[in-house]
PDB file of C-alpha atoms in Angstrom:
ATOM      1  CA  UNK A   1     -18.803  30.988  -4.249  1.00  0.00           C
ATOM      2  CA  UNK A   2     -22.113  31.584  -2.416  1.00  0.00           C
ATOM      3  CA  UNK A   3     -23.750  28.804  -4.441  1.00  0.00           C
ATOM      4  CA  UNK A   4     -20.955  26.387  -3.523  1.00  0.00           C
ATOM      5  CA  UNK A   5     -21.205  27.289   0.161  1.00  0.00           C
ATOM      6  CA  UNK A   6     -24.994  26.870   0.097  1.00  0.00           C
ATOM      7  CA  UNK A   7     -24.635  23.475  -1.649  1.00  0.00           C
ATOM      8  CA  UNK A   8     -22.034  22.353   0.913  1.00  0.00           C
ATOM      9  CA  UNK A   9     -24.302  23.333   3.792  1.00  0.00           C
ATOM     10  CA  UNK A  10     -27.241  21.540   2.171  1.00  0.00           C
ATOM     11  CA  UNK A  11     -25.156  18.388   1.674  1.00  0.00           C
ATOM     12  CA  UNK A  12     -23.858  18.517   5.254  1.00  0.00           C
ATOM     13  CA  UNK A  13     -27.391  18.920   6.651  1.00  0.00           C
ATOM     14  CA  UNK A  14     -28.634  15.978   4.583  1.00  0.00           C
ATOM     15  CA  UNK A  15     -25.669  13.786   5.558  1.00  0.00           C
ATOM     16  CA  UNK A  16     -26.110  14.733   9.221  1.00  0.00           C
ATOM     17  CA  UNK A  17     -29.792  13.826   9.140  1.00  0.00           C
ATOM     18  CA  UNK A  18     -29.135  10.427   7.546  1.00  0.00           C
ATOM     19  CA  UNK A  19     -26.116   9.741   9.810  1.00  0.00           C
ATOM     20  CA  UNK A  20     -28.021  10.572  12.996  1.00  0.00           C
ATOM     21  CA  UNK A  21     -29.587   7.104  13.189  1.00  0.00           C
ATOM     22  CA  UNK A  22     -31.185   7.605  16.616  1.00  0.00           C
ATOM     23  CA  UNK A  23     -32.392  11.110  15.659  1.00  0.00           C
ATOM     24  CA  UNK A  24     -31.108  12.659  18.917  1.00  0.00           C
ATOM     25  CA  UNK A  25     -29.665  15.707  17.156  1.00  0.00           C
ATOM     26  CA  UNK A  26     -26.052  14.664  17.770  1.00  0.00           C
ATOM     27  CA  UNK A  27     -23.588  12.246  16.216  1.00  0.00           C
ATOM     28  CA  UNK A  28     -21.977   9.571  18.360  1.00  0.00           C
ATOM     29  CA  UNK A  29     -18.720   7.913  17.264  1.00  0.00           C
ATOM     30  CA  UNK A  30     -20.379   5.463  14.859  1.00  0.00           C
ATOM     31  CA  UNK A  31     -22.672   8.114  13.405  1.00  0.00           C
ATOM     32  CA  UNK A  32     -19.726  10.479  12.943  1.00  0.00           C
ATOM     33  CA  UNK A  33     -17.873   7.784  11.004  1.00  0.00           C
ATOM     34  CA  UNK A  34     -20.949   7.422   8.815  1.00  0.00           C
ATOM     35  CA  UNK A  35     -21.058  11.180   8.246  1.00  0.00           C
ATOM     36  CA  UNK A  36     -17.345  11.479   7.400  1.00  0.00           C
ATOM     37  CA  UNK A  37     -16.851   8.268   5.383  1.00  0.00           C
ATOM     38  CA  UNK A  38     -20.254   8.018   3.759  1.00  0.00           C
ATOM     39  CA  UNK A  39     -19.105   5.821   0.883  1.00  0.00           C
ATOM     40  CA  UNK A  40     -18.330   3.039   3.374  1.00  0.00           C
ATOM     41  CA  UNK A  41     -21.880   2.886   4.780  1.00  0.00           C
ATOM     42  CA  UNK A  42     -24.787   1.574   2.695  1.00  0.00           C
ATOM     43  CA  UNK A  43     -27.355   3.831   4.384  1.00  0.00           C
ATOM     44  CA  UNK A  44     -25.456   6.814   2.914  1.00  0.00           C
ATOM     45  CA  UNK A  45     -25.159   5.587  -0.673  1.00  0.00           C
ATOM     46  CA  UNK A  46     -28.378   7.208  -1.925  1.00  0.00           C
ATOM     47  CA  UNK A  47     -27.324  10.478  -0.291  1.00  0.00           C
ATOM     48  CA  UNK A  48     -23.928  10.397  -2.017  1.00  0.00           C
ATOM     49  CA  UNK A  49     -25.474   9.664  -5.390  1.00  0.00           C
ATOM     50  CA  UNK A  50     -27.995  12.477  -4.920  1.00  0.00           C
ATOM     51  CA  UNK A  51     -25.160  14.913  -4.140  1.00  0.00           C
ATOM     52  CA  UNK A  52     -23.439  13.988  -7.401  1.00  0.00           C
ATOM     53  CA  UNK A  53     -26.646  14.260  -9.415  1.00  0.00           C
ATOM     54  CA  UNK A  54     -27.390  17.687  -7.924  1.00  0.00           C
ATOM     55  CA  UNK A  55     -23.845  18.865  -8.627  1.00  0.00           C
ATOM     56  CA  UNK A  56     -23.795  17.622 -12.215  1.00  0.00           C
ATOM     57  CA  UNK A  57     -27.417  18.058 -13.370  1.00  0.00           C
ATOM     58  CA  UNK A  58     -27.445  21.398 -15.216  1.00  0.00           C
ATOM     59  CA  UNK A  59     -30.928  21.209 -16.769  1.00  0.00           C
ATOM     60  CA  UNK A  60     -32.789  20.156 -13.617  1.00  0.00           C
ATOM     61  CA  UNK A  61     -34.217  16.884 -14.953  1.00  0.00           C
ATOM     62  CA  UNK A  62     -32.806  14.847 -12.011  1.00  0.00           C
ATOM     63  CA  UNK A  63     -30.560  12.844 -14.335  1.00  0.00           C
ATOM     64  CA  UNK A  64     -27.078  13.379 -15.757  1.00  0.00           C
ATOM     65  CA  UNK A  65     -26.621  13.498 -19.526  1.00  0.00           C
ATOM     66  CA  UNK A  66     -23.310  12.684 -21.189  1.00  0.00           C
ATOM     67  CA  UNK A  67     -22.659  16.395 -21.712  1.00  0.00           C
ATOM     68  CA  UNK A  68     -23.334  17.135 -18.039  1.00  0.00           C
ATOM     69  CA  UNK A  69     -21.156  14.158 -17.081  1.00  0.00           C
ATOM     70  CA  UNK A  70     -18.184  15.513 -19.019  1.00  0.00           C
ATOM     71  CA  UNK A  71     -18.398  19.241 -18.218  1.00  0.00           C
ATOM     72  CA  UNK A  72     -18.839  18.883 -14.460  1.00  0.00           C
ATOM     73  CA  UNK A  73     -15.854  19.127 -12.112  1.00  0.00           C
ATOM     74  CA  UNK A  74     -17.150  15.899 -10.529  1.00  0.00           C
ATOM     75  CA  UNK A  75     -17.308  14.077 -13.855  1.00  0.00           C
ATOM     76  CA  UNK A  76     -14.782  12.860 -16.395  1.00  0.00           C
ATOM     77  CA  UNK A  77     -13.102  14.838 -19.153  1.00  0.00           C
ATOM     78  CA  UNK A  78     -14.726  14.232 -22.555  1.00  0.00           C
ATOM     79  CA  UNK A  79     -13.088  11.567 -24.669  1.00  0.00           C
ATOM     80  CA  UNK A  80     -13.146   7.873 -25.468  1.00  0.00           C
ATOM     81  CA  UNK A  81     -12.648   6.832 -21.829  1.00  0.00           C
ATOM     82  CA  UNK A  82     -15.515   9.032 -20.671  1.00  0.00           C
ATOM     83  CA  UNK A  83     -17.804   7.602 -23.342  1.00  0.00           C
ATOM     84  CA  UNK A  84     -16.961   4.047 -22.267  1.00  0.00           C
ATOM     85  CA  UNK A  85     -17.562   4.811 -18.582  1.00  0.00           C
ATOM     86  CA  UNK A  86     -20.836   6.589 -19.317  1.00  0.00           C
ATOM     87  CA  UNK A  87     -22.034   3.744 -21.532  1.00  0.00           C
ATOM     88  CA  UNK A  88     -21.096   1.159 -18.868  1.00  0.00           C
ATOM     89  CA  UNK A  89     -23.237   2.836 -16.208  1.00  0.00           C
ATOM     90  CA  UNK A  90     -26.138   3.930 -18.467  1.00  0.00           C
ATOM     91  CA  UNK A  91     -27.819   0.541 -17.990  1.00  0.00           C
ATOM     92  CA  UNK A  92     -31.063   1.468 -19.750  1.00  0.00           C
ATOM     93  CA  UNK A  93     -29.176   3.184 -22.611  1.00  0.00           C
ATOM     94  CA  UNK A  94     -31.412   6.271 -22.474  1.00  0.00           C
ATOM     95  CA  UNK A  95     -28.494   8.710 -22.701  1.00  0.00           C
ATOM     96  CA  UNK A  96     -28.842   9.788 -19.062  1.00  0.00           C
ATOM     97  CA  UNK A  97     -27.580   8.471 -15.751  1.00  0.00           C
ATOM     98  CA  UNK A  98     -30.446   8.121 -13.274  1.00  0.00           C
ATOM     99  CA  UNK A  99     -29.959   8.349  -9.533  1.00  0.00           C
ATOM    100  CA  UNK A 100     -29.525   4.566  -9.305  1.00  0.00           C
ATOM    101  CA  UNK A 101     -27.048   4.537 -12.211  1.00  0.00           C
ATOM    102  CA  UNK A 102     -25.138   7.423 -10.632  1.00  0.00           C
ATOM    103  CA  UNK A 103     -24.965   5.485  -7.368  1.00  0.00           C
ATOM    104  CA  UNK A 104     -23.281   2.621  -9.199  1.00  0.00           C
ATOM    105  CA  UNK A 105     -20.757   5.018 -10.767  1.00  0.00           C
ATOM    106  CA  UNK A 106     -20.028   6.872  -7.516  1.00  0.00           C
ATOM    107  CA  UNK A 107     -19.535   3.655  -5.548  1.00  0.00           C
ATOM    108  CA  UNK A 108     -17.633   1.665  -8.175  1.00  0.00           C
ATOM    109  CA  UNK A 109     -14.175   2.556  -6.720  1.00  0.00           C
ATOM    110  CA  UNK A 110     -15.246   1.371  -3.245  1.00  0.00           C
ATOM    111  CA  UNK A 111     -16.639  -1.856  -4.694  1.00  0.00           C
ATOM    112  CA  UNK A 112     -13.530  -2.483  -6.818  1.00  0.00           C
ATOM    113  CA  UNK A 113     -11.178  -1.891  -3.869  1.00  0.00           C
ATOM    114  CA  UNK A 114     -13.158  -4.315  -1.689  1.00  0.00           C
ATOM    115  CA  UNK A 115     -13.405  -6.851  -4.504  1.00  0.00           C
ATOM    116  CA  UNK A 116      -9.613  -6.763  -4.993  1.00  0.00           C
ATOM    117  CA  UNK A 117      -9.005  -7.314  -1.269  1.00  0.00           C
ATOM    118  CA  UNK A 118     -11.419 -10.245  -1.140  1.00  0.00           C
ATOM    119  CA  UNK A 119      -9.873 -11.800  -4.259  1.00  0.00           C
ATOM    120  CA  UNK A 120      -6.414 -11.507  -2.621  1.00  0.00           C
ATOM    121  CA  UNK A 121      -7.613 -13.260   0.529  1.00  0.00           C
ATOM    122  CA  UNK A 122      -9.258 -15.976  -1.544  1.00  0.00           C
ATOM    123  CA  UNK A 123      -6.080 -16.543  -3.599  1.00  0.00           C
ATOM    124  CA  UNK A 124      -3.960 -16.804  -0.470  1.00  0.00           C
ATOM    125  CA  UNK A 125      -6.208 -19.034   1.625  1.00  0.00           C
ATOM    126  CA  UNK A 126      -8.063 -21.233  -0.890  1.00  0.00           C
ATOM    127  CA  UNK A 127      -5.721 -24.247  -0.629  1.00  0.00           C
ATOM    128  CA  UNK A 128      -7.785 -26.546  -2.840  1.00  0.00           C
ATOM    129  CA  UNK A 129      -8.478 -23.752  -5.385  1.00  0.00           C
ATOM    130  CA  UNK A 130     -12.221 -24.414  -5.493  1.00  0.00           C
ATOM    131  CA  UNK A 131     -13.086 -20.707  -5.302  1.00  0.00           C
ATOM    132  CA  UNK A 132     -14.502 -21.030  -1.769  1.00  0.00           C
ATOM    133  CA  UNK A 133     -13.092 -20.923   1.744  1.00  0.00           C
ATOM    134  CA  UNK A 134     -13.924 -23.767   4.067  1.00  0.00           C
ATOM    135  CA  UNK A 135     -13.740 -23.419   7.854  1.00  0.00           C
ATOM    136  CA  UNK A 136     -10.361 -25.178   7.766  1.00  0.00           C
ATOM    137  CA  UNK A 137      -8.950 -22.736   5.177  1.00  0.00           C
ATOM    138  CA  UNK A 138      -9.984 -19.573   7.036  1.00  0.00           C
ATOM    139  CA  UNK A 139      -7.115 -17.907   8.885  1.00  0.00           C
ATOM    140  CA  UNK A 140      -8.403 -14.928  10.896  1.00  0.00           C
ATOM    141  CA  UNK A 141      -4.959 -13.292  11.159  1.00  0.00           C
ATOM    142  CA  UNK A 142      -4.505 -13.214   7.386  1.00  0.00           C
ATOM    143  CA  UNK A 143      -8.066 -12.024   6.784  1.00  0.00           C
ATOM    144  CA  UNK A 144      -7.654  -9.249   9.362  1.00  0.00           C
ATOM    145  CA  UNK A 145      -4.368  -8.118   7.790  1.00  0.00           C
ATOM    146  CA  UNK A 146      -5.614  -8.102   4.210  1.00  0.00           C
ATOM    147  CA  UNK A 147      -9.165  -6.857   4.659  1.00  0.00           C
ATOM    148  CA  UNK A 148      -8.976  -4.559   7.627  1.00  0.00           C
ATOM    149  CA  UNK A 149      -5.308  -3.547   7.875  1.00  0.00           C
ATOM    150  CA  UNK A 150      -5.733  -3.798  11.636  1.00  0.00           C
ATOM    151  CA  UNK A 151      -4.189  -5.521  14.616  1.00  0.00           C
ATOM    152  CA  UNK A 152      -7.489  -5.558  16.499  1.00  0.00           C
ATOM    153  CA  UNK A 153      -8.674  -9.067  17.364  1.00  0.00           C
ATOM    154  CA  UNK A 154     -11.464 -10.524  15.279  1.00  0.00           C
ATOM    155  CA  UNK A 155     -14.369 -11.269  17.568  1.00  0.00           C
ATOM    156  CA  UNK A 156     -16.733 -12.989  15.166  1.00  0.00           C
ATOM    157  CA  UNK A 157     -17.904 -16.355  16.502  1.00  0.00           C
ATOM    158  CA  UNK A 158     -17.609 -17.951  13.087  1.00  0.00           C
ATOM    159  CA  UNK A 159     -13.806 -17.567  13.267  1.00  0.00           C
TER     160      UNK A 159
END
């Protein structure tokens, strides 16, 4: 329990430091969003991956072996699916997930969710089915609804 509390405090301190972009010792609204929803902000991705590596790395080699990947609470239960996932992200096939490989694994759900939303917008708006949206095909109301789930007006000049 003490180890978990110490790890949580360490992670929170690290996230706070990275989130505090202007280094004023406090988090404004945007910095707080970064702190709370780290997976949505690229500047936090290395921090998230490092947290997972530290949680899963039992032998202290700064990488995650298949065994560590499957016995950790943060990992996946051993089995065929776990082996396939591990193999997919072990890009250099060295039997360990490096920090960069862990980052890809940790962020894959965020990427997949975004990719699915973008593909949905493309399917709906790409009238000529060329796989691209022209200025004429772009409908800001549909994009806002599908990508952002928001009624706030889009203020980008390109729309």
